[in-house]
Amino acid sequence: MSRYLMRRILMLVPVLFGVTFIVFALMYITPSDPAQMMLGPNASPAAYKQMRADMGLDKPFIVQYLQFLFGYKHPEFGYKGLLFGDLGRSYISNRNVFELILSSFPNTLVLAAGALFFALLLGVPIGIFSATRPYSALDMIFTVFALLGASMPVFWAAMVLIYTFANNLRIFPAMSNPGDVISLVLPIVTLSMYSMAIIMRMTRSSMLEVMEQDYIRTARVKGMDEKVVIFKHALKNALIPVVTVAGLQFGQLLGGAVLTEKIFSYPGLGTIMVDAIYQKDTPQILGSVCFVALTFTFMNLLVDILYGFIDPRIKTTYTKKKARPVAKRSAA
Amino acid sequence: METILALRDLEVQYYSNRKTIRAVNGLSLDMHKGKVLGLVGETGAGKTTLALSILNMIRAPQGKITAGNIRFAGNDVLTMNKHELRNMRGKDVAMIFQDPMTALNPVLTVGDQIAETVLRHEGVSKEAAWKTAETMLETVGIPADRAREYPHQFSGGMKQRVVIALALACNPKLLLADEPTTALDVTIQAQVLDLMRKLIKEQGTSVLFITHSLGLVAENCDEVATMYAGEIVEFGSVKQLFGNPLHPYTKGLFGSLPDLSAVSERLKPIPGLMPDPTNLPSGCFFSPRCPFATEICHNTHPVDIDVEGHMVKCHLYTKKGGKA
Ligand SMILES: Nc1ncnc2c1ncn2[C@@H]1O[C@H](COP(=O)(O)OP(=O)(O)OP(=O)(O)O)[C@@H](O)[C@H]1O
Ligand SMILES: [Mg+2]
């Protein structure tokens, strides 16, 4: 592996510490009291004090943060710490926090991947089409759709879809679960709208910019067919920023399907997070938020790596090449 | 001399910000088979526009060829359909662009960029096209095994050689070389020119050699045309133009140095600016800057005058070819 990749991965370390610190600090200052949660409202002050000590909540903030990272020893409330993938058990379900997350994450992944796939499937071709006929009537129509897609609130879009396709037409169910492909259609469509709009616009503007480049003129002057000019010479260049946007969108879809999952009662990570927040289930919230943040960070890394496959200028930094005296000399 | 390209009364306009830029104005020019024609003129004279017009590459909505006629090897370029045009581009007429840094596609290997052109025009197999690409690279002094590399892995001079290999890969009959060496430093410039000269001689290609350098014209060209504000104001053999420049603009470019060996490398700056192409003066376009301008120059546009096979567009020569 190249130095570039190594550096990129090493850079994750401070980012991850920063992210977990922020998440932990935010949880710390929110007015929820896990000890009170465990005991219920009628506990005696002595029992309450004992509980805080048992849970390690009487320690200073920084010690608690270190416990959160490296583990906390206690026969009942102990856990191995975030670094070892263990934040103990949920106050509500009593299941291991990360077990619960990992069991629901594949469901979210299905939804996010479906939404991204759908967004790319329509967004990229429409973007290309618009760029080859800028300001035409169809381009204008797609522009309006993109504007709607990008500005429509998810809950509203979901409600309209449910009302139309579930209540009135009865084509798709209003409740969704991962085992039933038909039931996935509405949440995927809902979820993909924003991403599709962004990808469409990005593809369009990126294509328009690339089509103005000198190398496109070179391709035309060589007598290449317009199809080749667009799909071979322009698209590969134009997709580079689209990949970034798609990757970021995917990261967001993985962590941000909260509303959609809740509306369609879909058993994914988003639903778990919302439930955990309603129930003030501190370990579950901490675990979920950290997990989402990590996923997002890794997505960014993945996008960077993916870059290498379409942009040879970056690919060459991946694979160390032996020195080239010929090139060096004429470059000097 | 066989005429390979004939331009008649060509007019090209660009449109931007609701303004009409008159880049080429009633231009007529003949190119002869196997000859190298030097095209000189200040920046903005319309040299690149002229070259692109020959390929019918002025694209709406930026611009349009509004009048005139272009005949290449007897065929009317402006009435060709898309298919005929694409068959001509890159095969019969090839172009080398001003800037090698941006002329190559960054995400395709240089070998691919040459091979696809060969594949497009020559009806050969993929392997044969790739072989041709490698041979062309070697011809311009780049090892064949570098065909699988991308443009960013080459230096500026090497990129320009790739661009030349690309242009010459299908043995064009006419090569439009738009300042093919301006972006290079002097030593590499000489190398690249030697190479071009050699290839052109071998293939018998006719060349439109666009440049700012009179020295390069003297060394490389058979004929010269001086371009000013979208017109050819003087045309003749290198000997005629360098030995006896007629047009006051050409004289200005030469800095009134009649001695060929003492010709300066770059065009001499002439006081004043080229007229605004959105608002050309009446009469002769050069009259506002011309030290010899008289009343007729400011009012009437001059026509081409033949002075012993040496064409000039200037009122000074109207009366039986008298000298200024
Ligand atoms: N795409 C375009 N849109 C609008 N105006 C243009 C365009 N291309 C060229 N022009 C204008 O047309 C005129 C001629 O430009 P052209 O590039 O042909 O000049 P040139 O002689 O090649 O100059 P240089 O020596 O700098 O390359 C200039 O006034 C230029 O500003
Ligand atoms: Mg130019």
XYZ file of C-alpha atoms and ligand atoms in Angstrom:
688
model
C 0.000 0.000 0.000
C 1.217 3.476 -0.778
C 2.266 6.213 1.541
C -0.741 8.242 0.436
C -3.165 5.605 1.666
C -1.232 5.064 4.878
C -1.331 8.771 5.566
C -5.039 8.894 4.802
C -5.686 6.053 7.264
C -3.445 7.537 9.955
C -5.337 10.791 9.628
C -8.460 8.909 10.676
C -7.078 8.461 14.194
C -7.313 12.079 15.381
C -10.595 12.482 13.510
C -12.087 9.522 15.314
C -10.901 10.744 18.711
C -12.340 14.163 17.957
C -15.670 12.738 16.888
C -16.044 10.440 19.880
C -15.025 13.223 22.240
C -17.663 15.559 20.860
C -20.337 12.886 21.013
C -19.415 11.990 24.586
C -19.230 15.612 25.709
C -22.645 16.358 24.204
C -24.158 13.383 25.992
C -22.470 14.447 29.238
C -24.017 17.907 29.237
C -27.530 16.762 28.323
C -29.809 16.713 31.359
C -30.410 12.992 31.497
C -29.418 10.997 34.509
C -28.732 7.305 33.912
C -28.632 6.515 37.630
C -32.077 7.999 38.112
C -33.199 6.075 35.032
C -32.032 2.789 36.523
C -33.648 3.336 39.918
C -36.874 5.010 38.996
C -38.239 8.206 40.577
C -38.746 6.875 44.129
C -35.222 5.825 45.047
C -33.653 6.996 48.289
C -30.760 9.485 48.121
C -28.394 6.834 49.523
C -29.347 4.263 46.904
C -29.045 6.964 44.256
C -25.552 7.831 45.456
C -24.551 4.191 45.487
C -25.899 3.722 41.972
C -23.910 6.710 40.646
C -20.757 5.233 42.152
C -21.532 1.789 40.737
C -22.032 3.209 37.256
C -18.885 5.300 37.498
C -20.835 8.515 37.112
C -19.329 10.193 40.171
C -15.939 10.493 38.541
C -14.639 13.662 36.829
C -15.589 14.182 33.183
C -12.205 13.302 31.742
C -12.020 10.046 33.690
C -15.474 9.144 32.457
C -14.377 9.854 28.877
C -11.339 7.592 29.310
C -13.610 4.899 30.741
C -15.853 5.310 27.749
C -12.854 4.693 25.486
C -10.855 2.114 27.400
C -13.435 0.360 29.535
C -14.873 0.383 33.022
C -14.520 -2.433 35.494
C -17.582 -3.335 37.525
C -19.301 -6.693 37.976
C -22.676 -5.367 36.889
C -22.131 -2.158 34.898
C -18.628 -2.838 33.527
C -17.757 -2.790 29.836
C -14.587 -3.072 27.718
C -14.820 0.380 26.171
C -15.398 1.867 22.742
C -11.927 0.941 21.495
C -12.790 -2.697 22.053
C -16.247 -2.403 20.577
C -18.113 -2.755 23.851
C -20.212 -0.093 25.546
C -22.135 -2.415 27.830
C -25.843 -3.086 27.632
C -28.839 -0.984 26.776
C -30.761 0.250 29.845
C -33.996 -0.595 28.141
C -33.553 -3.834 26.201
C -30.636 -5.063 28.310
C -28.989 -6.254 25.076
C -25.391 -5.434 24.233
C -25.365 -2.018 22.595
C -23.213 -2.941 19.623
C -24.955 -6.259 19.122
C -28.188 -4.381 18.662
C -26.533 -1.878 16.302
C -24.870 -4.567 14.229
C -28.067 -6.550 13.950
C -29.986 -3.564 12.619
C -27.242 -2.013 10.501
C -27.634 -4.437 7.566
C -31.243 -3.294 7.285
C -30.160 0.327 7.081
C -27.465 -0.644 4.619
C -30.066 -2.232 2.331
C -32.136 0.915 2.419
C -29.188 3.263 1.874
C -27.658 1.179 -0.900
C -31.027 0.903 -2.620
C -31.573 4.630 -2.366
C -28.092 5.470 -3.657
C -28.421 2.980 -6.487
C -31.757 4.448 -7.506
C -30.379 7.985 -7.223
C -27.412 7.138 -9.451
C -29.519 5.130 -11.867
C -31.653 8.152 -12.700
C -29.483 11.065 -11.563
C -26.421 10.398 -13.717
C -28.170 9.749 -17.065
C -30.515 12.699 -16.578
C -27.561 14.889 -15.641
C -25.735 13.853 -18.810
C -28.830 14.412 -20.902
C -29.352 17.881 -19.426
C -25.723 18.801 -20.018
C -25.892 17.883 -23.684
C -28.987 20.055 -24.131
C -28.538 22.869 -21.631
C -31.495 25.243 -21.248
C -33.713 23.084 -23.439
C -37.313 22.553 -22.344
C -36.510 19.100 -20.929
C -33.483 20.418 -19.090
C -35.689 23.071 -17.502
C -38.217 20.443 -16.430
C -35.495 18.294 -14.867
C -34.099 21.375 -13.141
C -37.474 22.035 -11.533
C -37.711 18.394 -10.436
C -34.233 18.556 -8.950
C -35.176 21.705 -7.078
C -38.274 19.998 -5.703
C -36.336 16.855 -4.811
C -33.684 18.818 -2.970
C -36.060 21.045 -1.038
C -38.920 18.695 -0.217
C -38.877 17.616 3.447
C -38.471 13.849 3.767
C -41.433 13.371 6.082
C -43.701 15.206 3.699
C -42.518 13.247 0.665
C -42.987 10.038 2.634
C -46.504 11.010 3.636
C -47.492 11.910 0.087
C -46.108 8.597 -1.169
C -47.858 6.606 1.539
C -51.108 8.445 0.957
C -50.974 7.881 -2.799
C -49.440 4.458 -3.214
C -50.381 2.739 0.035
C -53.711 4.271 1.045
C -55.276 5.080 -2.311
C -53.719 2.858 -4.946
C -52.746 0.076 -2.545
C -49.713 -0.891 -4.653
C -47.116 -0.728 -1.921
C -47.476 -1.276 1.827
C -47.057 1.636 4.223
C -44.970 -0.437 6.598
C -41.644 -1.677 5.476
C -39.387 -4.541 6.452
C -36.159 -5.826 4.975
C -37.500 -9.270 4.066
C -40.121 -7.901 1.699
C -38.710 -6.276 -1.425
C -42.000 -4.671 -2.475
C -42.264 -2.956 0.900
C -38.820 -1.400 0.370
C -39.885 0.566 -2.688
C -41.529 3.519 -0.953
C -38.787 4.141 1.648
C -36.091 3.802 -1.020
C -37.856 6.275 -3.302
C -38.366 8.660 -0.404
C -34.782 8.397 0.678
C -33.315 8.725 -2.796
C -35.072 11.950 -3.796
C -32.619 14.348 -2.232
C -29.547 12.369 -3.324
C -30.917 12.027 -6.826
C -31.449 15.755 -7.100
C -27.928 16.486 -5.882
C -26.337 13.847 -8.120
C -28.322 15.031 -11.132
C -27.263 18.638 -10.682
C -23.673 17.675 -9.969
C -23.466 15.490 -13.059
C -24.981 18.245 -15.176
C -22.681 21.027 -14.024
C -19.621 18.794 -14.043
C -20.406 17.592 -17.584
C -21.014 21.143 -18.784
C -17.668 22.204 -17.399
C -15.815 19.246 -18.879
C -17.406 19.742 -22.303
C -15.731 23.161 -22.434
C -12.257 21.704 -21.935
C -9.598 21.712 -24.614
C -9.309 17.925 -24.660
C -12.944 17.631 -25.691
C -12.194 19.925 -28.626
C -9.200 17.685 -29.390
C -11.469 14.628 -29.429
C -13.870 16.315 -31.827
C -11.051 17.514 -34.061
C -9.849 13.900 -34.239
C -13.203 13.037 -35.789
C -14.538 11.031 -32.846
C -18.289 10.449 -32.847
C -20.266 12.604 -30.455
C -21.268 9.493 -28.479
C -17.599 8.665 -27.892
C -16.863 12.282 -27.026
C -19.592 12.312 -24.387
C -19.350 8.834 -22.899
C -15.645 8.165 -23.191
C -13.899 11.514 -23.149
C -16.229 13.673 -21.073
C -18.038 11.319 -18.704
C -14.974 9.782 -17.102
C -13.716 13.240 -16.194
C -17.128 14.506 -15.175
C -17.769 11.568 -12.837
C -14.858 12.422 -10.552
C -16.772 15.050 -8.530
C -19.951 12.973 -8.820
C -18.232 10.100 -7.013
C -17.401 12.426 -4.131
C -20.948 13.621 -3.863
C -22.360 10.114 -4.156
C -20.002 8.884 -1.433
C -20.962 11.685 0.922
C -24.618 11.075 0.136
C -24.173 7.404 0.992
C -22.566 8.303 4.290
C -25.491 10.562 5.023
C -28.018 7.932 3.975
C -26.422 5.426 6.332
C -26.746 7.737 9.286
C -29.598 9.948 8.292
C -32.367 7.560 7.386
C -33.829 8.309 10.812
C -37.040 9.976 9.676
C -37.711 7.631 6.792
C -37.155 4.523 8.894
C -39.390 5.842 11.630
C -42.197 6.753 9.230
C -42.137 3.358 7.547
C -41.571 1.559 10.887
C -38.466 0.025 9.400
C -36.221 -1.858 11.858
C -32.986 -0.091 11.038
C -30.347 1.874 12.854
C -32.333 5.091 12.538
C -35.282 3.605 14.398
C -32.976 2.298 17.122
C -31.440 5.736 17.527
C -34.757 7.522 17.780
C -36.081 5.003 20.264
C -32.885 5.267 22.327
C -33.201 9.043 22.414
C -36.868 8.901 23.465
C -35.974 6.476 26.248
C -32.851 8.357 27.372
C -30.907 5.116 26.823
C -27.452 6.682 27.159
C -25.187 3.745 26.139
C -27.377 3.009 23.149
C -27.313 6.658 22.024
C -23.560 6.914 22.503
C -22.961 3.678 20.657
C -25.253 4.497 17.757
C -23.985 8.022 17.226
C -20.368 6.908 17.389
C -21.130 4.090 14.982
C -22.754 6.449 12.488
C -19.885 8.894 12.780
C -17.369 6.110 12.167
C -19.328 4.855 9.169
C -19.359 8.345 7.721
C -15.621 8.751 8.216
C -14.902 5.409 6.598
C -17.176 6.301 3.699
C -15.015 9.357 3.061
C -11.918 7.205 3.059
C -13.580 4.798 0.662
C -14.430 7.658 -1.696
C -10.814 8.766 -1.646
C -9.675 5.272 -2.530
C -12.332 4.984 -5.225
C -10.951 8.162 -6.757
C -7.829 6.284 -7.707
C -9.796 4.015 -9.961
C -11.178 6.796 -12.100
C -8.534 9.479 -11.777
C -5.141 8.246 -12.951
C -3.492 11.361 -11.523
C -4.304 9.976 -8.075
C -3.816 6.348 -9.006
C -0.159 6.956 -9.787
C 0.359 8.180 -6.239
C -0.985 4.823 -5.005
C 1.515 2.677 -6.787
C 5.064 3.725 -6.220
C 6.853 3.819 -9.548
C 10.524 3.342 -10.051
C 12.349 6.550 -10.893
C 12.234 7.513 -14.542
C 15.438 9.186 -15.625
C 14.061 9.966 -19.110
C 11.004 11.766 -17.830
C 13.031 13.559 -15.179
C 15.487 14.916 -17.665
C 13.001 16.319 -20.126
C 10.867 17.683 -17.336
C 13.782 19.583 -15.887
C 0.930 24.408 -57.919
C -2.022 22.325 -56.861
C -4.401 24.055 -54.491
C -5.370 21.845 -51.555
C -7.360 24.395 -49.598
C -9.217 27.429 -50.903
C -10.932 29.896 -48.585
C -13.190 32.530 -50.153
C -14.737 35.548 -48.421
C -14.887 33.688 -45.124
C -16.688 35.422 -42.271
C -16.731 34.060 -38.731
C -18.482 35.637 -35.781
C -18.597 34.874 -32.080
C -21.440 35.922 -29.865
C -20.983 36.822 -26.241
C -22.814 39.198 -23.926
C -25.138 40.180 -26.748
C -22.168 41.439 -28.701
C -21.044 40.209 -32.085
C -17.312 39.619 -32.291
C -16.205 39.727 -35.916
C -13.209 37.407 -35.701
C -12.758 36.662 -39.413
C -13.861 39.197 -42.017
C -14.132 38.312 -45.684
C -10.936 36.291 -45.689
C -9.631 34.611 -48.819
C -6.581 32.356 -48.888
C -5.149 29.510 -50.952
C -2.913 26.760 -49.653
C -0.786 24.718 -51.982
C -0.106 21.021 -51.851
C 3.045 20.016 -50.010
C 3.825 23.580 -48.985
C 4.153 25.105 -45.553
C 2.231 28.346 -45.187
C 3.201 30.574 -42.286
C 0.368 32.574 -40.742
C 1.533 35.488 -38.612
C -0.372 38.171 -36.791
C -0.915 39.715 -33.391
C -2.890 38.008 -30.682
C -6.593 38.229 -31.428
C -6.067 38.501 -35.191
C -8.243 35.409 -35.637
C -5.591 32.807 -36.454
C -6.990 30.025 -34.270
C -10.502 30.881 -35.392
C -9.394 30.505 -39.006
C -7.873 27.089 -38.318
C -10.994 25.883 -36.490
C -13.175 27.126 -39.354
C -11.284 24.944 -41.812
C -12.479 21.965 -39.763
C -15.948 23.502 -39.475
C -15.409 23.454 -35.708
C -16.916 26.821 -34.854
C -19.832 25.669 -32.741
C -23.129 27.319 -32.029
C -24.038 29.018 -29.770
C -20.556 30.506 -29.202
C -19.960 31.304 -32.833
C -20.843 30.742 -36.440
C -19.371 30.840 -39.923
C -21.684 33.440 -41.392
C -20.467 33.684 -44.952
C -17.962 32.367 -47.432
C -16.754 29.142 -48.825
C -14.163 26.554 -47.791
C -12.948 24.010 -50.300
C -10.655 21.268 -49.179
C -9.324 19.036 -51.978
C -12.246 20.184 -54.094
C -14.935 19.393 -51.474
C -17.118 22.064 -49.929
C -16.456 21.769 -46.187
C -19.390 23.934 -45.138
C -22.006 21.752 -46.838
C -20.606 18.442 -45.581
C -22.895 16.462 -43.288
C -21.837 15.394 -39.777
C -20.572 12.069 -40.992
C -18.452 13.477 -43.806
C -17.043 16.093 -41.447
C -16.015 13.487 -38.883
C -14.377 11.423 -41.579
C -12.389 14.454 -42.661
C -11.379 15.599 -39.172
C -8.333 13.819 -37.876
C -7.913 11.895 -41.116
C -7.552 14.416 -43.967
C -7.121 17.502 -41.834
C -5.468 17.307 -38.424
C -4.809 20.062 -35.933
C -2.161 20.684 -33.303
C -3.412 22.999 -30.596
C -1.737 25.963 -28.984
C -1.538 24.442 -25.507
C -0.265 20.853 -25.091
C -0.969 20.980 -21.339
C -4.722 20.941 -21.806
C -5.075 19.305 -25.222
C -4.808 15.727 -23.940
C -7.490 13.936 -21.954
C -6.159 13.418 -18.395
C -8.016 10.156 -17.763
C -7.036 8.281 -20.924
C -3.600 6.853 -21.664
C -1.678 8.606 -24.419
C -1.557 5.361 -26.374
C -5.330 5.063 -26.210
C -5.779 8.629 -27.389
C -3.657 7.971 -30.464
C -4.964 4.459 -31.103
C -8.630 5.465 -30.984
C -8.010 7.986 -33.752
C -6.346 5.352 -35.900
C -9.147 2.920 -35.096
C -11.721 5.528 -36.026
C -10.252 6.322 -39.435
C -8.164 3.454 -40.703
C -10.447 0.443 -40.397
C -7.768 -1.675 -38.724
C -7.909 -4.041 -35.760
C -7.475 -2.822 -32.186
C -4.063 -4.445 -31.992
C -2.928 -2.817 -35.231
C -4.181 0.582 -34.058
C -2.289 0.199 -30.799
C 0.813 -0.844 -32.727
C 0.519 2.293 -34.863
C 0.184 4.380 -31.710
C 3.376 2.877 -30.325
C 5.206 3.400 -33.603
C 4.052 7.020 -33.738
C 5.270 7.589 -30.186
C 8.634 6.140 -31.073
C 8.771 8.333 -34.143
C 8.478 11.394 -31.918
C 11.100 10.001 -29.556
C 8.947 8.540 -26.801
C 9.584 4.887 -25.830
C 6.729 2.632 -26.896
C 6.260 1.197 -23.409
C 5.112 4.589 -22.196
C 1.980 4.341 -24.331
C 0.158 2.995 -21.280
C 0.889 6.090 -19.237
C -1.319 9.089 -18.661
C -0.637 12.664 -19.806
C 0.290 13.882 -16.328
C 3.229 11.472 -16.337
C 4.833 13.382 -19.218
C 6.689 16.681 -19.277
C 5.406 19.615 -21.336
C 7.752 18.930 -24.228
C 6.803 15.266 -24.283
C 3.114 16.122 -24.213
C 3.592 18.353 -27.212
C 5.327 15.486 -28.996
C 2.398 13.229 -28.111
C 0.066 15.835 -29.596
C 2.148 15.874 -32.763
C 2.159 12.080 -32.931
C -1.606 12.195 -32.517
C -2.045 14.714 -35.326
C 0.181 12.823 -37.724
C -1.029 9.307 -36.877
C -3.433 9.102 -39.837
C -1.129 10.770 -42.384
C -3.212 13.911 -42.825
C -3.109 15.775 -46.120
C -3.343 19.078 -44.292
C -1.932 19.883 -40.881
C -3.105 22.930 -38.968
C -0.305 23.652 -36.517
C -1.463 26.376 -34.128
C 1.675 27.705 -32.449
C 2.899 24.153 -31.935
C 5.983 25.206 -30.024
C 5.055 28.366 -28.125
C 4.497 26.466 -24.901
C 7.968 24.888 -25.024
C 11.379 26.155 -24.041
C 13.865 26.983 -26.753
C 15.882 23.758 -26.929
C 12.819 21.553 -26.957
C 11.223 23.938 -29.453
C 14.050 23.251 -31.903
C 13.769 19.483 -31.359
C 10.038 19.448 -31.906
C 10.303 21.580 -35.048
C 13.015 19.368 -36.522
C 10.804 16.416 -35.890
C 7.757 18.052 -37.462
C 9.779 19.085 -40.495
C 11.011 15.547 -40.959
C 7.576 13.972 -40.654
C 5.971 16.529 -42.924
C 8.583 15.986 -45.581
C 8.168 12.207 -45.397
C 4.396 12.354 -45.650
C 4.151 15.266 -48.115
C 1.744 17.045 -45.790
C 0.623 20.607 -46.448
C 0.893 22.741 -43.327
C -0.713 25.872 -41.994
C 1.925 27.009 -39.531
C 0.542 29.573 -37.128
C 3.177 31.432 -35.155
C 4.230 34.729 -33.649
C 7.835 34.142 -34.548
C 9.187 35.507 -37.817
C 12.359 33.525 -37.299
C 10.377 30.282 -37.358
C 8.581 31.409 -40.510
C 11.875 32.122 -42.269
C 13.229 28.720 -41.253
C 10.186 26.543 -41.854
C 7.819 28.050 -44.394
C 7.482 28.339 -48.156
C 4.777 30.983 -48.139
C 3.628 33.574 -45.616
C 0.319 35.273 -44.911
C -0.013 38.250 -42.593
C -3.296 38.393 -40.737
C -4.815 41.501 -39.237
C -8.259 41.875 -37.667
C -9.605 38.797 -39.392
C -8.196 39.528 -42.825
C -5.171 38.438 -44.799
C -3.474 41.743 -45.542
C -0.449 40.344 -47.333
C 0.418 37.039 -48.945
C 3.478 35.871 -50.825
C 6.472 33.590 -50.813
C 8.878 33.838 -47.900
C 11.330 35.521 -50.231
C 8.776 38.088 -51.366
C 7.574 38.960 -47.892
C 10.919 39.026 -46.178
C 12.709 40.642 -49.107
C 10.086 43.210 -49.893
C 7.298 43.563 -47.340
C 4.578 45.754 -48.823
C 1.828 46.257 -46.277
C 2.592 48.864 -43.609
C 1.489 46.339 -40.973
C 3.899 43.685 -42.227
C 6.617 46.293 -42.381
C 5.830 47.178 -38.810
C 6.120 43.522 -37.807
C 9.508 43.266 -39.436
C 10.575 46.480 -37.774
C 11.606 47.681 -41.252
C 14.528 45.311 -41.348
C 15.033 44.174 -44.933
C 17.917 41.866 -44.097
C 16.652 38.296 -43.767
C 19.512 37.178 -41.544
C 18.871 40.017 -39.136
C 15.173 39.304 -38.774
C 14.212 39.581 -35.149
C 12.857 36.551 -33.363
C 9.541 37.954 -32.228
C 7.059 40.258 -33.856
C 7.935 43.908 -33.264
C 5.360 45.749 -31.246
C 3.532 48.338 -33.321
C 2.159 51.434 -31.579
C -1.568 51.241 -30.958
C -3.918 48.314 -30.543
C -5.833 46.038 -32.864
C -9.322 47.384 -33.434
C -12.099 46.083 -31.209
C -13.608 43.144 -33.134
C -17.066 44.143 -31.940
C -16.646 47.577 -33.475
C -14.362 47.546 -36.510
C -13.418 50.881 -38.080
C -14.780 51.900 -41.470
C -12.279 51.847 -44.266
C -9.039 49.914 -43.812
C -8.955 48.112 -40.438
C -5.318 49.119 -40.024
C -5.854 52.797 -40.838
C -6.101 54.014 -37.206
C -2.561 52.732 -36.599
C -1.089 53.299 -40.043
C 1.563 55.997 -40.431
C 0.760 56.289 -44.153
C -3.011 56.505 -43.840
C -4.759 59.017 -46.070
C -8.384 60.013 -46.376
C -9.304 57.096 -48.626
C -7.852 54.644 -46.076
C -10.268 55.886 -43.411
C -13.293 55.711 -45.693
C -12.952 52.854 -48.140
C -12.056 49.259 -47.397
C -9.099 48.226 -49.585
C -9.244 45.296 -51.998
C -6.569 42.705 -52.792
C -3.911 44.018 -55.147
C -1.552 41.766 -57.030
C 1.977 43.150 -57.152
C 3.872 40.650 -59.292
C 2.350 37.554 -57.681
C 2.585 39.085 -54.235
C -0.812 39.977 -52.787
C -1.386 43.035 -50.616
C -4.541 44.664 -49.278
C -3.592 48.336 -49.141
C -4.574 51.576 -50.855
C -0.944 52.605 -51.229
C -0.614 50.179 -54.116
C -3.817 51.025 -55.935
C -2.203 53.103 -58.656
C -0.360 50.662 -60.922
C 1.473 49.045 -57.995
C 3.551 52.078 -57.005
C 5.595 51.800 -53.816
C 4.939 53.689 -50.636
N -15.132 31.060 -28.079
C -15.041 32.397 -28.278
N -16.054 33.202 -27.874
C -15.994 34.533 -28.074
N -14.985 35.169 -28.656
C -13.936 34.447 -29.087
C -13.905 33.014 -28.913
N -12.753 32.546 -29.427
C -12.091 33.632 -29.901
N -12.791 34.767 -29.699
C -12.413 36.143 -30.130
O -12.160 36.112 -31.511
C -11.018 36.879 -31.830
C -9.992 36.015 -32.530
O -9.520 35.037 -31.621
P -8.441 33.932 -32.006
O -8.331 33.016 -30.857
O -8.800 33.353 -33.320
O -7.119 34.811 -32.140
P -5.616 34.324 -32.389
O -5.131 35.066 -33.574
O -5.554 32.846 -32.431
O -4.893 34.880 -31.108
P -3.634 34.242 -30.315
O -2.426 34.637 -31.087
O -3.696 34.922 -28.994
O -3.851 32.780 -30.243
C -10.524 37.485 -30.522
O -11.045 38.783 -30.415
C -11.113 36.582 -29.484
O -11.361 37.313 -28.312
Mg -4.682 31.381 -31.207
